Short mmCIF file of C-alpha atoms and ligand atoms in Angstrom, two decimals:
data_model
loop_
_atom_site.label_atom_id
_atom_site.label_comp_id
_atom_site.label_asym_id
_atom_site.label_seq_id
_atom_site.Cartn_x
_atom_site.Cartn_y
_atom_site.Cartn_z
CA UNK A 1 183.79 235.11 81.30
CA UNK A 2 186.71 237.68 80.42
CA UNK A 3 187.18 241.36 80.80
CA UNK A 4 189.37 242.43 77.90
CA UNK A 5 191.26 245.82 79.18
CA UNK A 6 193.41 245.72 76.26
CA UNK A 7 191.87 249.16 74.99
CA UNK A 8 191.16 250.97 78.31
CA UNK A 9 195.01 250.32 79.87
CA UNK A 10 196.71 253.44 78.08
CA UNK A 11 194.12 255.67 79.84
CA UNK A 12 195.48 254.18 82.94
CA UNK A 13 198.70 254.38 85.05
CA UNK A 14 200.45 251.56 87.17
CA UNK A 15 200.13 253.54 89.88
CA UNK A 16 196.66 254.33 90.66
CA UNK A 17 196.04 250.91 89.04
CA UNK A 18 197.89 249.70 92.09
CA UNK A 19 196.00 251.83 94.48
CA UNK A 20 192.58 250.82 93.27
CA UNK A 21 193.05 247.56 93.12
CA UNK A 22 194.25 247.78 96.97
CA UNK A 23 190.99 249.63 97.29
CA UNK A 24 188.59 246.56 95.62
CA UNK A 25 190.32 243.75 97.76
CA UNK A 26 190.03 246.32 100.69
CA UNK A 27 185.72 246.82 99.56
CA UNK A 28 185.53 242.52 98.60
CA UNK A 29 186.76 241.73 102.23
CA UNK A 30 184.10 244.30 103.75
CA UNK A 31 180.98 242.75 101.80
CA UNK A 32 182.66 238.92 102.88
CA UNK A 33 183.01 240.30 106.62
CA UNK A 34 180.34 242.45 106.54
CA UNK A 35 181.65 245.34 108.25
CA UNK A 36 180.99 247.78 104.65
CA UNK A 37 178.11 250.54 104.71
CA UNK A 38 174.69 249.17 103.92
CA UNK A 39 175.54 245.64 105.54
CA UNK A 40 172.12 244.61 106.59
CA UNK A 41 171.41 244.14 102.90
CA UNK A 42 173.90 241.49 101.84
CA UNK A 43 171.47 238.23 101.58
CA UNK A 44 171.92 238.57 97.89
CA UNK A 45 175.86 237.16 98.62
CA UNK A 46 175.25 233.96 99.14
CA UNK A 47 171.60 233.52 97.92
CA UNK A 48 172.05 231.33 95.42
CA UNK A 49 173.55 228.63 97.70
CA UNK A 50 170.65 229.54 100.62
CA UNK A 51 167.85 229.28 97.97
CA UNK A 52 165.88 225.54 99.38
CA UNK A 53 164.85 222.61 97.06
CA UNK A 54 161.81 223.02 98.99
CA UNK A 55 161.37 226.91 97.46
CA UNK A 56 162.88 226.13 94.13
CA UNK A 57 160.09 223.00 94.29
CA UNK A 58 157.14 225.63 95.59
CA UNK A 59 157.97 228.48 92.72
CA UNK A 60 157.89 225.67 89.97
CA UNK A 61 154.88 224.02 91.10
CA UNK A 62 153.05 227.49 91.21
CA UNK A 63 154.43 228.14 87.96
CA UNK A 64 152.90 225.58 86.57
CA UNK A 65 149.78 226.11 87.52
CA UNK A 66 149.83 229.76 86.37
CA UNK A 67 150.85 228.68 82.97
CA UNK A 68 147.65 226.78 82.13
CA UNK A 69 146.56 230.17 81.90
CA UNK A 70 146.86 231.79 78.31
CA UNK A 71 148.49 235.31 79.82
CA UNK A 72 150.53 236.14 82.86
CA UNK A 73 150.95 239.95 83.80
CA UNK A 74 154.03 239.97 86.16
CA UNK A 75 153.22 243.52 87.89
CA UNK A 76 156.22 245.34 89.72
CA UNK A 77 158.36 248.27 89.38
CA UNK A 78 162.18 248.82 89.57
CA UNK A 79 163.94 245.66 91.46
CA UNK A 80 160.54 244.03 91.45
CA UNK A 81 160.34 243.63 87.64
CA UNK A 82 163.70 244.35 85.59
CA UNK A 83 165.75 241.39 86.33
CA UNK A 84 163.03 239.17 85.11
CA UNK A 85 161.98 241.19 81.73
CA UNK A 86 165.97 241.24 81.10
CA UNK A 87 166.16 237.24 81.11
CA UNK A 88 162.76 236.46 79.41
CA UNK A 89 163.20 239.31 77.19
CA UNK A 90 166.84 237.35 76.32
CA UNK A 91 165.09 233.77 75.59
CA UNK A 92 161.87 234.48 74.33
CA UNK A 93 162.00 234.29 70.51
CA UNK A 94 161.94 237.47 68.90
CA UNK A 95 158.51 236.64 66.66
CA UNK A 96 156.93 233.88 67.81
CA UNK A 97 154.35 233.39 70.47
CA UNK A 98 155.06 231.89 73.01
CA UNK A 99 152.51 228.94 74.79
CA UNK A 100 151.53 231.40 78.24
CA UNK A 101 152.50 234.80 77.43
CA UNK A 102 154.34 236.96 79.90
CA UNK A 103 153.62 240.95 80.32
CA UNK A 104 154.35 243.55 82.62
CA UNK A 105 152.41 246.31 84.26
CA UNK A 106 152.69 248.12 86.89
CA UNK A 107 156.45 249.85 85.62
CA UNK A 108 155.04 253.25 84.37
CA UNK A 109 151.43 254.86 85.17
CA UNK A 110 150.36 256.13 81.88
CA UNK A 111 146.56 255.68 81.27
CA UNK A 112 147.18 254.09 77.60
CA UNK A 113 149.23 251.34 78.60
CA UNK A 114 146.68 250.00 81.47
CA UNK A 115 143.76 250.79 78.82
CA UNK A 116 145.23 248.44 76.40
CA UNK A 117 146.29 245.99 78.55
CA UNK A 118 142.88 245.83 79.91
CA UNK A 119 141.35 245.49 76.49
CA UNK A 120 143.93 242.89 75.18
CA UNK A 121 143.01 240.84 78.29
CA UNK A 122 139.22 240.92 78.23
CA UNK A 123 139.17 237.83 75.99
CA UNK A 124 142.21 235.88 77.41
CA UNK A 125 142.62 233.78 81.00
CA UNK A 126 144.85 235.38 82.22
CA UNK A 127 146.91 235.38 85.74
CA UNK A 128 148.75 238.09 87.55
CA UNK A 129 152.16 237.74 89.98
CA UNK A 130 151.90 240.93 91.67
CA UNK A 131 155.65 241.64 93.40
CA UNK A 132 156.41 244.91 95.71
CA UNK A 133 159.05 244.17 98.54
CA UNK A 134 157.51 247.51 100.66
CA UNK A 135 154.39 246.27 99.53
CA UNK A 136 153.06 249.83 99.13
CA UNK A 137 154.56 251.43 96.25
CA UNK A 138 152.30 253.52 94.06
CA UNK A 139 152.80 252.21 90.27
CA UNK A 140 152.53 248.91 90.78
CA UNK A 141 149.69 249.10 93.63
CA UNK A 142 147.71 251.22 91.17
CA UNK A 143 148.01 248.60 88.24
CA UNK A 144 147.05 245.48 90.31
CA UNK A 145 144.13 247.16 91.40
CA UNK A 146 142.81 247.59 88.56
CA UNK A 147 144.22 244.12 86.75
CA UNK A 148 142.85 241.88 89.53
CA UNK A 149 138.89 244.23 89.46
CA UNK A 150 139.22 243.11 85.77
CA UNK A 151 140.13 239.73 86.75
CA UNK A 152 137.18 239.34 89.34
CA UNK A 153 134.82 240.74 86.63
CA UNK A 154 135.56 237.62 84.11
CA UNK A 155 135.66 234.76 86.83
CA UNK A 156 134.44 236.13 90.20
CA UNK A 157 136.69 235.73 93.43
CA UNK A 158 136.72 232.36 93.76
CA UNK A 159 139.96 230.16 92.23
CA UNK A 160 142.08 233.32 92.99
CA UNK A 161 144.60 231.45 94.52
CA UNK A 162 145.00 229.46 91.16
CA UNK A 163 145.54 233.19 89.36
CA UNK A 164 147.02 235.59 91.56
CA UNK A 165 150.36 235.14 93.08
CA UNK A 166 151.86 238.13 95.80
CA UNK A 167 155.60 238.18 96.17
CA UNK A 168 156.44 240.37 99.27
CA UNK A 169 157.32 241.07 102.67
CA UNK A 170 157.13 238.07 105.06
CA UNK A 171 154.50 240.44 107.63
CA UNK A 172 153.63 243.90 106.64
CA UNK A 173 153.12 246.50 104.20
CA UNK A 174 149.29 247.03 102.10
CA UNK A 175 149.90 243.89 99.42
CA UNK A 176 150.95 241.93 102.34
CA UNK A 177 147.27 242.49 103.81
CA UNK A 178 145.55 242.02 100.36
CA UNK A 179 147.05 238.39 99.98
CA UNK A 180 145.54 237.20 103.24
CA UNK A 181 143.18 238.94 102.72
CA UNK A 182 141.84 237.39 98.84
CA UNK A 183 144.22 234.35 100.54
CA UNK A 184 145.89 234.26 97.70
CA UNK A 185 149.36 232.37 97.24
CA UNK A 186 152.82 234.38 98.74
CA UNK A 187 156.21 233.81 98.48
CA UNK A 188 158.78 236.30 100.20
CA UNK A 189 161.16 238.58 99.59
CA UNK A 190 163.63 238.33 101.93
CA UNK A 191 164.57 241.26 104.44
CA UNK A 192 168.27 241.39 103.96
CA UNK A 193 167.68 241.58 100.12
CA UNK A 194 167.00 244.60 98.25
CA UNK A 195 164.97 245.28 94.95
CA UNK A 196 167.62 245.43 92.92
CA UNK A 197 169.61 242.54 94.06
CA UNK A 198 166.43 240.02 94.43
CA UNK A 199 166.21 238.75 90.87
CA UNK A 200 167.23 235.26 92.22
CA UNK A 201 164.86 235.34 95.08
CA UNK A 202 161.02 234.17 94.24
CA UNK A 203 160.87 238.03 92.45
CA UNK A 204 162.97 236.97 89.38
CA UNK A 205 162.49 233.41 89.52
CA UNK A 206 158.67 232.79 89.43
CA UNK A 207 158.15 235.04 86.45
CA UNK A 208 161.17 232.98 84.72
CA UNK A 209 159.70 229.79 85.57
CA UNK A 210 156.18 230.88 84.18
CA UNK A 211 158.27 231.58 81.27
CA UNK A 212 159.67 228.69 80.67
CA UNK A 213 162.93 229.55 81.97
CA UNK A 214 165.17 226.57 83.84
CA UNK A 215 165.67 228.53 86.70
CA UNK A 216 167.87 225.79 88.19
CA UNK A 217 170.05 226.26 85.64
CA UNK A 218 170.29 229.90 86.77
CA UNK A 219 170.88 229.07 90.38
CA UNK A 220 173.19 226.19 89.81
CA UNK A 221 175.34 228.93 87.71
CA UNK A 222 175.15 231.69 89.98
CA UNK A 223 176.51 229.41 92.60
CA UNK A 224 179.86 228.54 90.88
CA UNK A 225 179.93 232.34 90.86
CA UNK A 226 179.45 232.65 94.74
CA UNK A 227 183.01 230.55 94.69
CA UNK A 228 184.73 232.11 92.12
CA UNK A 229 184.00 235.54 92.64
CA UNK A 230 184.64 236.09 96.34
CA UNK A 231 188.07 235.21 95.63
CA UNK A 232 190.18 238.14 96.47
CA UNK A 233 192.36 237.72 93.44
CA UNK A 234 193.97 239.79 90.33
CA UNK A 235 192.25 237.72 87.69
CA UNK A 236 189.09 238.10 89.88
CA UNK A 237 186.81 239.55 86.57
CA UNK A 238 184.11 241.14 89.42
CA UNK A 239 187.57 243.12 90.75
CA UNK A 240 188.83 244.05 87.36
CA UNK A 241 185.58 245.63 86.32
CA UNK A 242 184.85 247.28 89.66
CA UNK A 243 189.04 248.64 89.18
CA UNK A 244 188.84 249.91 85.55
CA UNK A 245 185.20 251.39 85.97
CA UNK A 246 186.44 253.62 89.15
CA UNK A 247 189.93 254.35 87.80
CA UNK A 248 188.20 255.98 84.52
CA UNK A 249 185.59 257.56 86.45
CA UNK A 250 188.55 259.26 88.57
CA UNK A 251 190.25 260.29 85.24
CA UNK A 252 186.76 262.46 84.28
CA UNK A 253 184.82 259.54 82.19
CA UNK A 254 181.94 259.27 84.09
CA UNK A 255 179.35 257.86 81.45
CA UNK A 256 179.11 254.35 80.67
CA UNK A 257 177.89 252.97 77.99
CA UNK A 258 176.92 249.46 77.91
CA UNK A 259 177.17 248.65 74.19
CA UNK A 260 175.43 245.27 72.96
CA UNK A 261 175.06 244.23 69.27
CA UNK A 262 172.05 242.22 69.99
CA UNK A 263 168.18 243.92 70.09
CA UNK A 264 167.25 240.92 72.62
CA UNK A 265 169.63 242.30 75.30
CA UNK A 266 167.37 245.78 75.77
CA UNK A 267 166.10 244.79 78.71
CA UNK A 268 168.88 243.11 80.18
CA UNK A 269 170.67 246.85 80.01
CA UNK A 270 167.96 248.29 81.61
CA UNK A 271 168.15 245.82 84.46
CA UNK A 272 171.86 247.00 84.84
CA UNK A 273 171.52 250.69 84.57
CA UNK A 274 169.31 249.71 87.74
CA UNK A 275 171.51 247.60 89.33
CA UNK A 276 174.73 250.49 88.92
CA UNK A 277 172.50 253.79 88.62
CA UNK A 278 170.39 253.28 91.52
CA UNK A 279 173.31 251.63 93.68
CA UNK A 280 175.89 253.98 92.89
CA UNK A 281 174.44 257.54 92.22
CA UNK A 282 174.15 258.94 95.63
CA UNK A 283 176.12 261.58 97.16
CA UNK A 284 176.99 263.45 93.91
CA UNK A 285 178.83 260.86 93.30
CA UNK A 286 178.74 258.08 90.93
CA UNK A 287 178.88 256.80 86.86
CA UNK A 288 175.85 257.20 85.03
CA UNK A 289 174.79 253.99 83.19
CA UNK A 290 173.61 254.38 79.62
CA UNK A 291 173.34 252.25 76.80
CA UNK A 292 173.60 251.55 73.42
CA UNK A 293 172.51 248.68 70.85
CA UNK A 294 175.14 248.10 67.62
CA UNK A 295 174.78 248.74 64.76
CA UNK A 296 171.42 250.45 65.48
CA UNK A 297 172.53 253.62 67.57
CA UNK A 298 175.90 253.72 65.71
CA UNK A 299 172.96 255.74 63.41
CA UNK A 300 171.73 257.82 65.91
CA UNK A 301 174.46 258.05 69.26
CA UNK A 302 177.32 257.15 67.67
CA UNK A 303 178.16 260.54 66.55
CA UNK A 304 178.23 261.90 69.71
CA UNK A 305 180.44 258.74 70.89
CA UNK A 306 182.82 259.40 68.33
CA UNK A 307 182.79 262.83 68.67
CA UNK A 308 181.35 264.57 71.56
CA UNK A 309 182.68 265.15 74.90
CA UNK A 310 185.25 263.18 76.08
CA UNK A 311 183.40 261.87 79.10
CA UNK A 312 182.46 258.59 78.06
CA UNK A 313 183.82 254.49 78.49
CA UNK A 314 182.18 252.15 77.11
CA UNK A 315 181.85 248.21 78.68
CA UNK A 316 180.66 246.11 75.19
CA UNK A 317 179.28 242.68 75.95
CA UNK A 318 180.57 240.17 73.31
CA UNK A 319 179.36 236.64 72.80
CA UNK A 320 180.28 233.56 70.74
CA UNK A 321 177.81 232.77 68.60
CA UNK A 322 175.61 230.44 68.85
CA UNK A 323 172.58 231.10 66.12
CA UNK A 324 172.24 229.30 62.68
CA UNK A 325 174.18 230.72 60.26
CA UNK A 326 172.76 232.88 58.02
CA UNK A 327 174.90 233.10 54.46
CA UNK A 328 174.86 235.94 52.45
CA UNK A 329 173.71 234.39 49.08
CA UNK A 330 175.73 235.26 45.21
CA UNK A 331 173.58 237.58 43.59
CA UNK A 332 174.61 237.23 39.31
CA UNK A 333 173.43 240.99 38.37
CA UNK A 334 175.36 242.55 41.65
CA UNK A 335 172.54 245.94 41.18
CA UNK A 336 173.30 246.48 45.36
CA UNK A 337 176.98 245.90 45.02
CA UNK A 338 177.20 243.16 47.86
CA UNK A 339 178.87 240.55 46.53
CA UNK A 340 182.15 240.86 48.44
CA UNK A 341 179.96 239.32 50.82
CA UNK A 342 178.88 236.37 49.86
CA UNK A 343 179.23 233.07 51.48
CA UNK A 344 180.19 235.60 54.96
CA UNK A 345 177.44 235.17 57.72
CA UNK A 346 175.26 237.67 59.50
CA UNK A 347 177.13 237.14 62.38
CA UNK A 348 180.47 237.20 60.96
CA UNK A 349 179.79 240.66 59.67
CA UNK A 350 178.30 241.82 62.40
CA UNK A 351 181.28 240.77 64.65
CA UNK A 352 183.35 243.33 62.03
CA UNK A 353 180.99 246.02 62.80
CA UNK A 354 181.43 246.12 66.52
CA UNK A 355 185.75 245.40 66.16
CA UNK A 356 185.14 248.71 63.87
CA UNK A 357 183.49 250.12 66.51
CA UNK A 358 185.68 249.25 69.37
CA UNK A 359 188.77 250.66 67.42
CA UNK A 360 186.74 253.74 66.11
CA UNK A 361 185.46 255.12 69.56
CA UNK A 362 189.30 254.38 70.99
CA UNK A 363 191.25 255.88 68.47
CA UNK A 364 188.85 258.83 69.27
CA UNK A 365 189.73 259.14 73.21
CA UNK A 366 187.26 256.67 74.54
CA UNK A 367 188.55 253.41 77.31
CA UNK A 368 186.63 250.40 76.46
CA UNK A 369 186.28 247.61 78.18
CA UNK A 370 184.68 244.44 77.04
CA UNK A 371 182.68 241.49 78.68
CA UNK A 372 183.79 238.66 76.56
CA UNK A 373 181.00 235.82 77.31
CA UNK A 374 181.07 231.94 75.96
CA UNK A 375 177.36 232.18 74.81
CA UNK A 376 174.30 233.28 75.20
CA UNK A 377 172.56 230.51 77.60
CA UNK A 378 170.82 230.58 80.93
CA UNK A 379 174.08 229.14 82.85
CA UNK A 380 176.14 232.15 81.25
CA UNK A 381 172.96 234.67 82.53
CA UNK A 382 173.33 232.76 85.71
CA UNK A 383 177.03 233.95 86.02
CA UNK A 384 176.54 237.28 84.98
CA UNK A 385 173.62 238.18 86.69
CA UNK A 386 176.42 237.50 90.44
CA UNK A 387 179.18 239.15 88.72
CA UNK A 388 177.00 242.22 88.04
CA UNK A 389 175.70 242.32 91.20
CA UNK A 390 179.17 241.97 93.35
CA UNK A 391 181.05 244.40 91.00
CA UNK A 392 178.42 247.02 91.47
CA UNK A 393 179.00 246.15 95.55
CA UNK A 394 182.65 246.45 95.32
CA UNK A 395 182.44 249.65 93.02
CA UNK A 396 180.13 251.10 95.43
CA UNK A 397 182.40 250.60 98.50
CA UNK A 398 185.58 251.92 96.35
CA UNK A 399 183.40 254.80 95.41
CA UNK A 400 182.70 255.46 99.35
CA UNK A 401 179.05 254.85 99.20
CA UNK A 402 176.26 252.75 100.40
CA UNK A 403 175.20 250.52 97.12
CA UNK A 404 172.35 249.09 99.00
CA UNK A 405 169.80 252.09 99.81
CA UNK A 406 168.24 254.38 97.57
CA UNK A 407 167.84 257.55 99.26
CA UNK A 408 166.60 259.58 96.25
CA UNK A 409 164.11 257.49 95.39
CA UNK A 410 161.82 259.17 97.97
CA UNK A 411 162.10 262.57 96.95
CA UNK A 412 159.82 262.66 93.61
CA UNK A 413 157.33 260.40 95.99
CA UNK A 414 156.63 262.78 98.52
CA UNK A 415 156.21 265.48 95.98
CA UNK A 416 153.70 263.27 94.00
CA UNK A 417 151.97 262.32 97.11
CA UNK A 418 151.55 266.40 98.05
CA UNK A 419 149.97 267.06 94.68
CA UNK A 420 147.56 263.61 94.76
CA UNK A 421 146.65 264.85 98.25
CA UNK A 422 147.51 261.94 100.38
O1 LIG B 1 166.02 248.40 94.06
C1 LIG B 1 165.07 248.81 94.70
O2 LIG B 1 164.98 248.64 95.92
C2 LIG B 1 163.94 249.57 94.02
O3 LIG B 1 164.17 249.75 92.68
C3 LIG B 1 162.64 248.80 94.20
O4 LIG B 1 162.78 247.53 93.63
C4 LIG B 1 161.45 249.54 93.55
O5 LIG B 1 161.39 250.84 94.05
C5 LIG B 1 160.16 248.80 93.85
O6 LIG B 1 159.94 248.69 95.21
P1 LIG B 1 158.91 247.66 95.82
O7 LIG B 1 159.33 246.30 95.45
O8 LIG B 1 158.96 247.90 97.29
O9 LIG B 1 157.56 248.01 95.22
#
């Protein structure tokens, strides 16, 4: 992995360059020594090496027996669902079905989703991995409800165990009680690890591994990462990113667009915005995450990228490729003018699109960086999935606040709570 700076540097001086990057060794050493803000919640640091054989073993036994069935719903919300939809949404072929289906529920609480969901499921066997950390949140609580009454209505309470998984606190909170209660099979989420950062505890990996996923693979990667990235070093790529994102925030650019020229990597921007938004955005402070997928929103928000305020950087994620090659065929009557195309691959054009793109948004006043990746595999999601997460800690600390709690998050809760009467 490389961060390219080559077009954010002339929106940067030497100077503060200097300062920042005293900052990000400064916020590294804290999260190593554990002396930053929020340091209850650093399990996530060395996870991937603290992660057993014997749990690896348990979440790919249960995996397989939740993939005889013909439908998994993984139900969760925030943390407890977007790092797993970002890496099966990445390897799951775009048309084809795929042997045990995964879905999600439980991430919004509008009545058409759960009524088609509950329709499309009446004729398949289907299994559920219900994941809350609190073990009490609302959307999630609410969809498992009703997924596992539609579940005892087909087969009855009996065999649960071989259905319904619960990923959650070791000892309390409401799911916590359900599971011993239906005794259905747990796995934990561990205390010093927050929603956001757990997608390499049981939360991420079980859905993965019903997937199909090699989540070894993923663990194995993330751990060369552990090594690598706690090195408190200039060529360190978390420290560069964490550096360039705060010293354009500082200059007035705080948007940033992740900007991806591949539909599969949707969800994998969503799991970011997360990861940065929710870690970040406190104290009316912080860079809002947004995103964008080339060539498709060069149509709709590239306008405003090109010409709108000047408030923007963008952070595109480039890959090698690694797909067949599609050629452009000779065409002998020319009627759509393409032929200065021919013998050129899709992805040879494409990779014109987005260096036009990268050129056209600088020359018009916006930094961008760029996340220059070997390929698209699970080792490479392994990687990035650490580097994410210790940039955004690092970033946080530079920024001066706590990247582990989520304050906010409470406020539209207790309002909704009021009005439901609870
Ligand atoms: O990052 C976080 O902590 C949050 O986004 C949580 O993951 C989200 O609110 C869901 O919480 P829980 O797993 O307790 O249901």
């Amino acid at each position: 992995m490389k961060i390219n700076t080559q077009f954010a540097e002339p929106f940067i001086n030497k100077t503060d360059f200097d300062i920042c990057l005293e900052e990000a060794m400064q916020a590294l050493s804290q999260l190593k020594n554990k002396s930053g803000k929020g340091n209850d919640f650093l399990g996530w640091m060395d996870l991937p090496n603290r992660i057993s054989n014997q749990e690896i073993n348990k979440i790919v036994s249960v995996s397989e027996v939740l993939k005889k069935c013909e439908t998994v719903v993984v139900v969760g919300i925030g943390g407890s669902y977007l790092g797993s939809k970002a890496i099966i949404d990445l390897f799951k072929p775009y048309f084809k079905k795929q042997s045990t289906e995964v879905l999600f529920a439980g991430q919004n609480l509008d009545e058409g989703y759960i009524n088609e969901l509950l329709s499309y499921l009446s004729d398949k066997d289907f299994g559920i991995i219900v994941i809350s950390k609190s073990g009490t949140t609302l959307e999630p609580a609410l969809a498992f409800r009703l997924l596992l009454n539609k579940l005892i209505e087909k087969n009855g309470n009996s065999n649960l165990k071989d259905k319904v998984v619960a990923i959650t606190d070791k000892e309390k909170g409401a799911l916590k009680e359900l599971a011993n209660a239906y005794q259905l099979e747990t796995f934990v989420v561990p205390d010093n690890v927050g929603g956001r950062y757990s997608v390499l505890t049981p939360v991420g990996l079980l859905p993965l591994a019903v997937a199909g996923i090699d989540i070894k693979k993923i663990i194995d990667a993330a751990k060369l990462q552990v090594i690598e990235l706690q090195k408190e070093e200039l060529n360190n790529p978390a420290i560069i990113y964490a550096v360039y994102r705060n010293l354009l925030y500082r200059k007035g650019f705080s948007n940033e667009i992740m900007v991806y020229s591949k539909p599969k990597w949707n969800a994998f921007s969503e799991w970011w915005k997360q990861l940065f938004g929710e870690s970040e955005g406190k104290e009316h402070k912080g860079i809002f995450p947004i995103s964008m997928n080339i060539t498709t929103d060069l149509h709709s928000l590239g306008q405003y990228v090109q010409e709108g305020q000047r408030n923007l950087f963008e952070t595109f994620i480039r890959f090698e490729n690694n797909e067949t090659p599609l050629q452009v065929n000779n065409s002998e009557e020319n009627y759509d003018k393409l032929n200065y195309l021919t013998g050129k691959n899709l992805h040879y054009i494409n990779s014109k699109a987005e260096q036009g793109t990268i050129e056209a948004h600088y020359n018009g006043g916006v930094p961008v960086l760029q996340i220059e990746l070997v390929q698209l595999d699970v080792e490479t999601i392994g990687q990035l999935i650490y580097f994410y997460e210790i940039s955004c800690a690092i970033s946080g600390y530079i920024l001066g606040v706590n990247p582990f709690n989520q304050p906010g998050v409470e406020a539209y809760k207790q309002n909704m709570f009021r009005l439901l009467g609870k």
